[in-house]
Amino acid sequence: MEAQSDQIRAAAELLCGRRNVVALTGAGISVESGIPAFRGSQGMWSKYDPMEYASIEAFMADPEKVWRMLGEMMRVVGEAGPNPAHDGLAELEGRGILRAVITQNVDGLHHAAGSRNVVEYHGNLRELLCVSCWKRYPAGDARYAEPVPRCDCGHVLKPGIVLFGEPIPWGAQGEAEAHAKECSVLLVIGTSAQVYPACEIPHMAKEWGAGIVEINTEETPLTGPVTDIFLRGGAVETVSRLLEEVLSIEAQQA
Ligand code: NAD
Ligand code: ZN
């Protein structure tokens, strides 16, 4: 069952009343853009088990195998565009309600939607980097073609994303923690809250006093103990309803 109108209203009042909102997004926000999430058996993840393919150990052991999955992921992401949920967050930022988006996604769709303050917690697919000398290359450069792109120094290039077993980039970790501690509302959208350490962010925000609004088609480990308002539904429809309600509250206040 979809979120009730009074729940949407309560969430919109929280956002408008406190402002200083930060969003934490996961793969679920991009599902309606055509990029399958990890959890759930659809699409490319039924072919490629992420735990088998998306770890740094798997990559170092057999980069060609992992690049087969990455190549497909880059093609899927390359064909996708932002949806109204990404657009809605950009609009909330433009209106001074949302301060930042922390995203676990590597698809670049928040930037494409016009969000300015985006923390890419797990990196992005725009760049490739050398596993030996850390030289960076734009991913679109055809020179670094399949089966395995290589650096000028001869070593293998990896995508600029955080694979399982790799640390979160220092800058992104620090920014995400600062946002979690300073925000008044954390809007958690489309994450299973099972990937560590990203799943710590809602707990940290809660401890530092933020209200937690969660949007997901299913309940998650956050839903009972951490979430204050759970809005069940797809990201596109739910963010659109929330934005509409925010705009109507703002119009009444003007
Ligand atoms: P996840 O795959 O573990 O979970 C996806 C969550 O989204 C689930 O809780 C599911 O119920 C929910 N969901 C599915 N469809 C939805 C919809 N239409 N609207 C709202 N919610 C919906 O994703 P995760 O928690 O982000 O963790 C997986 C890791 O893999 C992350 O690092 C993630 O960014 C990465 N990943 C990224 C992409 C991408 O960049 N688009 C795609 C797949 C995986
Ligand atoms: Zn190199």
Short mmCIF file of N, CA, C and O in Angstrom, two decimals, residues 34-137:
data_model
loop_
_atom_site.label_atom_id
_atom_site.label_comp_id
_atom_site.label_asym_id
_atom_site.label_seq_id
_atom_site.Cartn_x
_atom_site.Cartn_y
_atom_site.Cartn_z
N GLY A 34 15.78 2.93 -14.97
CA GLY A 34 16.20 1.76 -15.75
C GLY A 34 17.48 1.12 -15.28
O GLY A 34 18.03 0.25 -15.96
N ILE A 35 17.99 1.51 -14.10
CA ILE A 35 19.21 0.89 -13.57
C ILE A 35 18.81 -0.04 -12.42
O ILE A 35 18.32 0.43 -11.40
N PRO A 36 18.99 -1.34 -12.60
CA PRO A 36 18.54 -2.27 -11.55
C PRO A 36 19.32 -2.11 -10.24
O PRO A 36 20.52 -1.83 -10.27
N ALA A 37 18.65 -2.28 -9.10
CA ALA A 37 19.29 -2.26 -7.78
C ALA A 37 19.95 -3.62 -7.54
O ALA A 37 19.68 -4.58 -8.26
N PHE A 38 20.81 -3.68 -6.53
CA PHE A 38 21.48 -4.95 -6.18
C PHE A 38 20.49 -5.96 -5.62
O PHE A 38 20.45 -7.11 -6.01
N ARG A 39 19.72 -5.51 -4.60
CA ARG A 39 18.80 -6.42 -3.93
C ARG A 39 17.57 -6.59 -4.83
O ARG A 39 17.04 -5.61 -5.35
N GLY A 40 17.14 -7.80 -5.01
CA GLY A 40 16.10 -8.04 -6.02
C GLY A 40 16.81 -8.71 -7.19
O GLY A 40 17.98 -8.43 -7.44
N SER A 41 16.11 -9.55 -7.90
CA SER A 41 16.81 -10.44 -8.83
C SER A 41 16.76 -9.96 -10.28
O SER A 41 17.13 -10.69 -11.17
N GLN A 42 16.30 -8.70 -10.48
CA GLN A 42 16.12 -8.29 -11.88
C GLN A 42 17.45 -8.00 -12.57
O GLN A 42 18.46 -7.76 -11.94
N GLY A 43 17.37 -7.95 -13.88
CA GLY A 43 18.43 -7.37 -14.71
C GLY A 43 19.79 -8.00 -14.54
O GLY A 43 19.92 -9.19 -14.32
N MET A 44 20.80 -7.15 -14.63
CA MET A 44 22.15 -7.69 -14.76
C MET A 44 22.64 -8.41 -13.51
O MET A 44 23.54 -9.22 -13.58
N TRP A 45 22.01 -8.10 -12.33
CA TRP A 45 22.54 -8.73 -11.11
C TRP A 45 22.13 -10.19 -10.97
O TRP A 45 22.60 -10.89 -10.09
N SER A 46 21.18 -10.67 -11.82
CA SER A 46 20.92 -12.10 -11.81
C SER A 46 22.03 -12.82 -12.58
O SER A 46 22.27 -14.01 -12.38
N LYS A 47 22.72 -12.09 -13.46
CA LYS A 47 23.86 -12.66 -14.19
C LYS A 47 25.15 -12.52 -13.39
O LYS A 47 26.02 -13.35 -13.42
N TYR A 48 25.28 -11.35 -12.72
CA TYR A 48 26.53 -11.05 -12.01
C TYR A 48 26.23 -10.84 -10.53
O TYR A 48 25.65 -9.82 -10.17
N ASP A 49 26.60 -11.78 -9.69
CA ASP A 49 26.43 -11.60 -8.25
C ASP A 49 27.41 -10.52 -7.78
O ASP A 49 28.62 -10.71 -7.88
N PRO A 50 26.88 -9.38 -7.28
CA PRO A 50 27.77 -8.28 -6.92
C PRO A 50 28.84 -8.69 -5.91
O PRO A 50 29.97 -8.21 -5.98
N MET A 51 28.50 -9.59 -5.00
CA MET A 51 29.50 -9.98 -3.99
C MET A 51 30.65 -10.76 -4.64
O MET A 51 31.76 -10.77 -4.15
N GLU A 52 30.33 -11.40 -5.76
CA GLU A 52 31.38 -12.15 -6.44
C GLU A 52 32.18 -11.24 -7.39
O GLU A 52 33.38 -11.41 -7.55
N TYR A 53 31.48 -10.29 -8.00
CA TYR A 53 32.12 -9.48 -9.04
C TYR A 53 32.62 -8.12 -8.55
O TYR A 53 33.54 -7.57 -9.12
N ALA A 54 31.94 -7.56 -7.54
CA ALA A 54 32.21 -6.14 -7.24
C ALA A 54 33.13 -5.96 -6.03
O ALA A 54 33.02 -4.99 -5.32
N SER A 55 34.05 -6.89 -5.82
CA SER A 55 35.00 -6.71 -4.72
C SER A 55 36.39 -6.43 -5.28
O SER A 55 36.72 -6.83 -6.40
N ILE A 56 37.19 -5.78 -4.49
CA ILE A 56 38.55 -5.46 -4.93
C ILE A 56 39.38 -6.74 -5.07
O ILE A 56 40.21 -6.83 -5.98
N GLU A 57 39.10 -7.74 -4.24
CA GLU A 57 39.83 -9.02 -4.35
C GLU A 57 39.52 -9.67 -5.70
O GLU A 57 40.41 -10.14 -6.40
N ALA A 58 38.21 -9.70 -6.07
CA ALA A 58 37.82 -10.29 -7.35
C ALA A 58 38.47 -9.53 -8.50
O ALA A 58 38.96 -10.12 -9.46
N PHE A 59 38.51 -8.18 -8.37
CA PHE A 59 39.07 -7.37 -9.43
C PHE A 59 40.56 -7.65 -9.62
O PHE A 59 41.04 -7.85 -10.74
N MET A 60 41.32 -7.70 -8.53
CA MET A 60 42.76 -7.92 -8.63
C MET A 60 43.06 -9.33 -9.13
O MET A 60 44.03 -9.55 -9.84
N ALA A 61 42.19 -10.30 -8.75
CA ALA A 61 42.42 -11.70 -9.15
C ALA A 61 42.12 -11.90 -10.64
O ALA A 61 42.82 -12.64 -11.32
N ASP A 62 41.07 -11.24 -11.14
CA ASP A 62 40.64 -11.48 -12.52
C ASP A 62 39.97 -10.23 -13.08
O ASP A 62 38.75 -10.16 -13.20
N PRO A 63 40.79 -9.20 -13.43
CA PRO A 63 40.19 -7.93 -13.88
C PRO A 63 39.32 -8.07 -15.12
O PRO A 63 38.32 -7.36 -15.27
N GLU A 64 39.66 -9.02 -15.98
CA GLU A 64 38.88 -9.17 -17.23
C GLU A 64 37.45 -9.59 -16.92
O GLU A 64 36.48 -9.07 -17.48
N LYS A 65 37.30 -10.52 -15.97
CA LYS A 65 35.97 -10.98 -15.57
C LYS A 65 35.17 -9.81 -14.98
O LYS A 65 34.00 -9.61 -15.33
N VAL A 66 35.80 -9.03 -14.11
CA VAL A 66 35.07 -7.94 -13.46
C VAL A 66 34.75 -6.83 -14.47
O VAL A 66 33.68 -6.23 -14.42
N TRP A 67 35.66 -6.60 -15.43
CA TRP A 67 35.36 -5.59 -16.45
C TRP A 67 34.19 -5.97 -17.35
O TRP A 67 33.54 -5.10 -17.92
N ARG A 68 33.91 -7.28 -17.48
CA ARG A 68 32.71 -7.67 -18.27
C ARG A 68 31.47 -7.12 -17.59
O ARG A 68 30.57 -6.59 -18.24
N MET A 69 31.41 -7.24 -16.25
CA MET A 69 30.27 -6.70 -15.51
C MET A 69 30.27 -5.17 -15.57
O MET A 69 29.24 -4.54 -15.80
N LEU A 70 31.45 -4.58 -15.37
CA LEU A 70 31.53 -3.11 -15.34
C LEU A 70 31.16 -2.50 -16.68
O LEU A 70 30.50 -1.47 -16.76
N GLY A 71 31.58 -3.18 -17.77
CA GLY A 71 31.26 -2.70 -19.11
C GLY A 71 29.75 -2.66 -19.29
O GLY A 71 29.19 -1.69 -19.81
N GLU A 72 29.06 -3.72 -18.83
CA GLU A 72 27.61 -3.76 -18.96
C GLU A 72 26.97 -2.68 -18.08
O GLU A 72 26.03 -2.00 -18.49
N MET A 73 27.50 -2.50 -16.87
CA MET A 73 26.94 -1.49 -15.98
C MET A 73 27.12 -0.10 -16.58
O MET A 73 26.22 0.74 -16.54
N MET A 74 28.29 0.15 -17.19
CA MET A 74 28.52 1.46 -17.81
C MET A 74 27.56 1.70 -18.97
O MET A 74 27.10 2.81 -19.18
N ARG A 75 27.27 0.63 -19.73
CA ARG A 75 26.33 0.79 -20.85
C ARG A 75 24.93 1.11 -20.32
O ARG A 75 24.25 2.02 -20.82
N VAL A 76 24.49 0.38 -19.30
CA VAL A 76 23.15 0.61 -18.73
C VAL A 76 23.06 2.03 -18.17
O VAL A 76 22.10 2.76 -18.42
N VAL A 77 24.09 2.44 -17.42
CA VAL A 77 24.10 3.78 -16.82
C VAL A 77 24.17 4.85 -17.92
O VAL A 77 23.50 5.89 -17.84
N GLY A 78 24.95 4.57 -18.97
CA GLY A 78 25.10 5.54 -20.07
C GLY A 78 23.78 5.83 -20.77
O GLY A 78 23.57 6.91 -21.31
N GLU A 79 22.88 4.85 -20.78
CA GLU A 79 21.59 5.02 -21.46
C GLU A 79 20.53 5.64 -20.54
O GLU A 79 19.44 5.96 -20.99
N ALA A 80 20.85 5.76 -19.24
CA ALA A 80 19.83 6.22 -18.28
C ALA A 80 19.91 7.73 -18.07
O ALA A 80 20.97 8.34 -18.19
N GLY A 81 18.76 8.32 -17.78
CA GLY A 81 18.72 9.74 -17.44
C GLY A 81 18.02 9.91 -16.11
O GLY A 81 17.39 8.98 -15.60
N PRO A 82 18.13 11.12 -15.53
CA PRO A 82 17.49 11.35 -14.23
C PRO A 82 15.97 11.22 -14.34
O PRO A 82 15.40 11.48 -15.39
N ASN A 83 15.33 10.80 -13.25
CA ASN A 83 13.87 10.70 -13.21
C ASN A 83 13.31 11.79 -12.28
O ASN A 83 14.09 12.54 -11.67
N PRO A 84 11.99 11.89 -12.16
CA PRO A 84 11.42 12.97 -11.34
C PRO A 84 11.84 12.95 -9.86
O PRO A 84 11.74 13.98 -9.19
N ALA A 85 12.32 11.80 -9.35
CA ALA A 85 12.81 11.78 -7.96
C ALA A 85 14.13 12.54 -7.87
O ALA A 85 14.35 13.35 -6.96
N HIS A 86 15.04 12.30 -8.84
CA HIS A 86 16.30 13.07 -8.88
C HIS A 86 15.97 14.56 -9.08
O HIS A 86 16.53 15.43 -8.41
N ASP A 87 15.05 14.83 -10.02
CA ASP A 87 14.67 16.24 -10.31
C ASP A 87 14.10 16.91 -9.07
O ASP A 87 14.37 18.08 -8.80
N GLY A 88 13.27 16.17 -8.32
CA GLY A 88 12.62 16.73 -7.13
C GLY A 88 13.64 17.15 -6.09
O GLY A 88 13.49 18.20 -5.45
N LEU A 89 14.69 16.33 -5.91
CA LEU A 89 15.73 16.69 -4.93
C LEU A 89 16.48 17.94 -5.40
O LEU A 89 16.81 18.81 -4.59
N ALA A 90 16.74 18.03 -6.70
CA ALA A 90 17.41 19.24 -7.23
C ALA A 90 16.55 20.47 -6.98
O ALA A 90 17.05 21.54 -6.61
N GLU A 91 15.23 20.31 -7.15
CA GLU A 91 14.32 21.44 -6.92
C GLU A 91 14.30 21.84 -5.44
O GLU A 91 14.30 23.03 -5.11
N LEU A 92 14.28 20.86 -4.55
CA LEU A 92 14.31 21.17 -3.11
C LEU A 92 15.61 21.89 -2.73
O LEU A 92 15.61 22.78 -1.88
N GLU A 93 16.70 21.53 -3.39
CA GLU A 93 17.97 22.23 -3.13
C GLU A 93 17.88 23.67 -3.64
O GLU A 93 18.25 24.61 -2.93
N GLY A 94 17.33 23.82 -4.84
CA GLY A 94 17.17 25.17 -5.42
C GLY A 94 16.31 26.08 -4.56
O GLY A 94 16.51 27.29 -4.51
N ARG A 95 15.36 25.49 -3.83
CA ARG A 95 14.46 26.27 -2.97
C ARG A 95 15.04 26.48 -1.57
O ARG A 95 14.36 27.02 -0.70
N GLY A 96 16.26 26.00 -1.33
CA GLY A 96 16.92 26.25 -0.05
C GLY A 96 16.43 25.36 1.08
O GLY A 96 16.68 25.63 2.26
N ILE A 97 15.73 24.27 0.74
CA ILE A 97 15.25 23.35 1.77
C ILE A 97 16.25 22.21 1.98
O ILE A 97 16.54 21.83 3.11
N LEU A 98 16.77 21.71 0.88
CA LEU A 98 17.72 20.60 0.93
C LEU A 98 19.14 21.16 0.82
O LEU A 98 19.42 21.95 -0.08
N ARG A 99 20.01 20.72 1.74
CA ARG A 99 21.37 21.26 1.72
C ARG A 99 22.32 20.41 0.88
O ARG A 99 23.25 20.92 0.27
N ALA A 100 22.12 19.12 0.88
CA ALA A 100 23.07 18.24 0.16
C ALA A 100 22.44 16.88 -0.09
O ALA A 100 21.48 16.49 0.58
N VAL A 101 22.99 16.18 -1.07
CA VAL A 101 22.64 14.78 -1.31
C VAL A 101 23.89 13.94 -1.07
O VAL A 101 24.94 14.22 -1.66
N ILE A 102 23.76 12.95 -0.19
CA ILE A 102 24.82 11.94 -0.06
C ILE A 102 24.31 10.75 -0.85
O ILE A 102 23.24 10.21 -0.53
N THR A 103 25.01 10.35 -1.90
CA THR A 103 24.51 9.22 -2.68
C THR A 103 25.48 8.06 -2.64
O THR A 103 26.69 8.25 -2.70
N GLN A 104 24.90 6.84 -2.53
CA GLN A 104 25.71 5.62 -2.67
C GLN A 104 25.81 5.24 -4.14
O GLN A 104 26.53 4.31 -4.49
N ASN A 105 25.06 5.92 -4.99
CA ASN A 105 25.02 5.54 -6.40
C ASN A 105 26.24 6.07 -7.15
O ASN A 105 26.81 7.09 -6.78
N VAL A 106 26.58 5.36 -8.21
CA VAL A 106 27.76 5.72 -9.00
C VAL A 106 27.34 6.20 -10.38
O VAL A 106 28.15 6.36 -11.27
N ASP A 107 26.01 6.42 -10.56
CA ASP A 107 25.47 6.66 -11.90
C ASP A 107 25.49 8.12 -12.33
O ASP A 107 25.17 8.44 -13.47
N GLY A 108 25.82 9.04 -11.45
CA GLY A 108 25.92 10.46 -11.81
C GLY A 108 24.57 11.14 -12.07
O GLY A 108 24.54 12.27 -12.56
N LEU A 109 23.45 10.48 -11.72
CA LEU A 109 22.14 11.04 -12.09
C LEU A 109 21.72 12.24 -11.24
O LEU A 109 20.92 13.06 -11.68
N HIS A 110 22.26 12.37 -10.03
CA HIS A 110 21.95 13.59 -9.26
C HIS A 110 22.58 14.82 -9.92
O HIS A 110 21.95 15.86 -10.03
N HIS A 111 23.82 14.69 -10.36
CA HIS A 111 24.45 15.80 -11.09
C HIS A 111 23.66 16.10 -12.36
O HIS A 111 23.40 17.25 -12.68
N ALA A 112 23.27 15.04 -13.08
CA ALA A 112 22.55 15.23 -14.34
C ALA A 112 21.22 15.95 -14.11
O ALA A 112 20.75 16.69 -14.97
N ALA A 113 20.62 15.74 -12.93
CA ALA A 113 19.34 16.40 -12.62
C ALA A 113 19.54 17.85 -12.17
O ALA A 113 18.56 18.58 -12.01
N GLY A 114 20.80 18.25 -11.93
CA GLY A 114 21.06 19.64 -11.54
C GLY A 114 21.34 19.84 -10.06
O GLY A 114 21.46 20.97 -9.59
N SER A 115 21.43 18.75 -9.28
CA SER A 115 21.85 18.90 -7.88
C SER A 115 23.29 19.41 -7.87
O SER A 115 24.12 18.95 -8.66
N ARG A 116 23.58 20.34 -6.95
CA ARG A 116 24.93 20.92 -6.92
C ARG A 116 25.80 20.31 -5.84
O ARG A 116 26.96 20.02 -6.04
N ASN A 117 25.21 20.16 -4.67
CA ASN A 117 26.00 19.68 -3.52
C ASN A 117 25.78 18.18 -3.35
O ASN A 117 24.86 17.76 -2.66
N VAL A 118 26.60 17.40 -4.04
CA VAL A 118 26.43 15.94 -4.06
C VAL A 118 27.69 15.28 -3.50
O VAL A 118 28.78 15.56 -3.99
N VAL A 119 27.53 14.45 -2.50
CA VAL A 119 28.65 13.66 -1.98
C VAL A 119 28.54 12.28 -2.60
O VAL A 119 27.58 11.54 -2.33
N GLU A 120 29.50 11.94 -3.45
CA GLU A 120 29.48 10.61 -4.09
C GLU A 120 30.25 9.65 -3.20
O GLU A 120 31.46 9.48 -3.33
N TYR A 121 29.50 9.03 -2.29
CA TYR A 121 30.08 8.23 -1.21
C TYR A 121 30.84 7.02 -1.75
O TYR A 121 31.82 6.59 -1.17
N HIS A 122 30.35 6.46 -2.84
CA HIS A 122 30.99 5.28 -3.45
C HIS A 122 31.67 5.62 -4.77
O HIS A 122 31.86 4.74 -5.61
N GLY A 123 32.02 6.90 -4.97
CA GLY A 123 32.71 7.29 -6.20
C GLY A 123 31.77 7.37 -7.38
O GLY A 123 30.55 7.52 -7.22
N ASN A 124 32.33 7.28 -8.59
CA ASN A 124 31.50 7.40 -9.80
C ASN A 124 32.15 6.65 -10.95
O ASN A 124 33.30 6.20 -10.84
N LEU A 125 31.38 6.54 -12.04
CA LEU A 125 31.87 5.80 -13.22
C LEU A 125 32.48 6.72 -14.27
O LEU A 125 32.83 6.28 -15.35
N ARG A 126 32.61 8.02 -13.93
CA ARG A 126 33.12 8.96 -14.94
C ARG A 126 34.62 8.81 -15.19
O ARG A 126 35.12 9.20 -16.23
N GLU A 127 35.32 8.29 -14.19
CA GLU A 127 36.78 8.21 -14.29
C GLU A 127 37.26 6.78 -14.08
O GLU A 127 36.65 6.01 -13.36
N LEU A 128 38.40 6.49 -14.69
CA LEU A 128 39.10 5.23 -14.42
C LEU A 128 40.43 5.59 -13.77
O LEU A 128 40.98 6.66 -14.05
N LEU A 129 40.93 4.72 -12.90
CA LEU A 129 42.25 5.01 -12.35
C LEU A 129 43.14 3.79 -12.29
O LEU A 129 42.68 2.66 -12.17
N CYS A 130 44.44 4.09 -12.39
CA CYS A 130 45.45 3.02 -12.44
C CYS A 130 45.63 2.44 -11.05
O CYS A 130 45.75 3.16 -10.07
N VAL A 131 45.66 1.09 -10.97
CA VAL A 131 45.82 0.44 -9.67
C VAL A 131 47.25 0.55 -9.15
O VAL A 131 47.51 0.24 -8.00
N SER A 132 48.18 1.02 -10.02
CA SER A 132 49.58 1.11 -9.58
C SER A 132 50.01 2.56 -9.34
O SER A 132 50.46 2.90 -8.25
N CYS A 133 49.83 3.44 -10.35
CA CYS A 133 50.34 4.82 -10.19
C CYS A 133 49.22 5.82 -9.92
O CYS A 133 49.47 6.99 -9.72
N TRP A 134 47.95 5.39 -9.89
CA TRP A 134 46.77 6.19 -9.57
C TRP A 134 46.50 7.31 -10.57
O TRP A 134 45.73 8.23 -10.28
N LYS A 135 47.14 7.24 -11.78
CA LYS A 135 46.80 8.21 -12.81
C LYS A 135 45.32 8.04 -13.18
O LYS A 135 44.81 6.93 -13.24
N ARG A 136 44.64 9.19 -13.45
CA ARG A 136 43.22 9.16 -13.75
C ARG A 136 42.96 9.38 -15.24
O ARG A 136 43.66 10.16 -15.87
N TYR A 137 41.94 8.72 -15.77
CA TYR A 137 41.53 8.86 -17.17
C TYR A 137 40.01 9.03 -17.24
O TYR A 137 39.30 8.38 -16.47
#
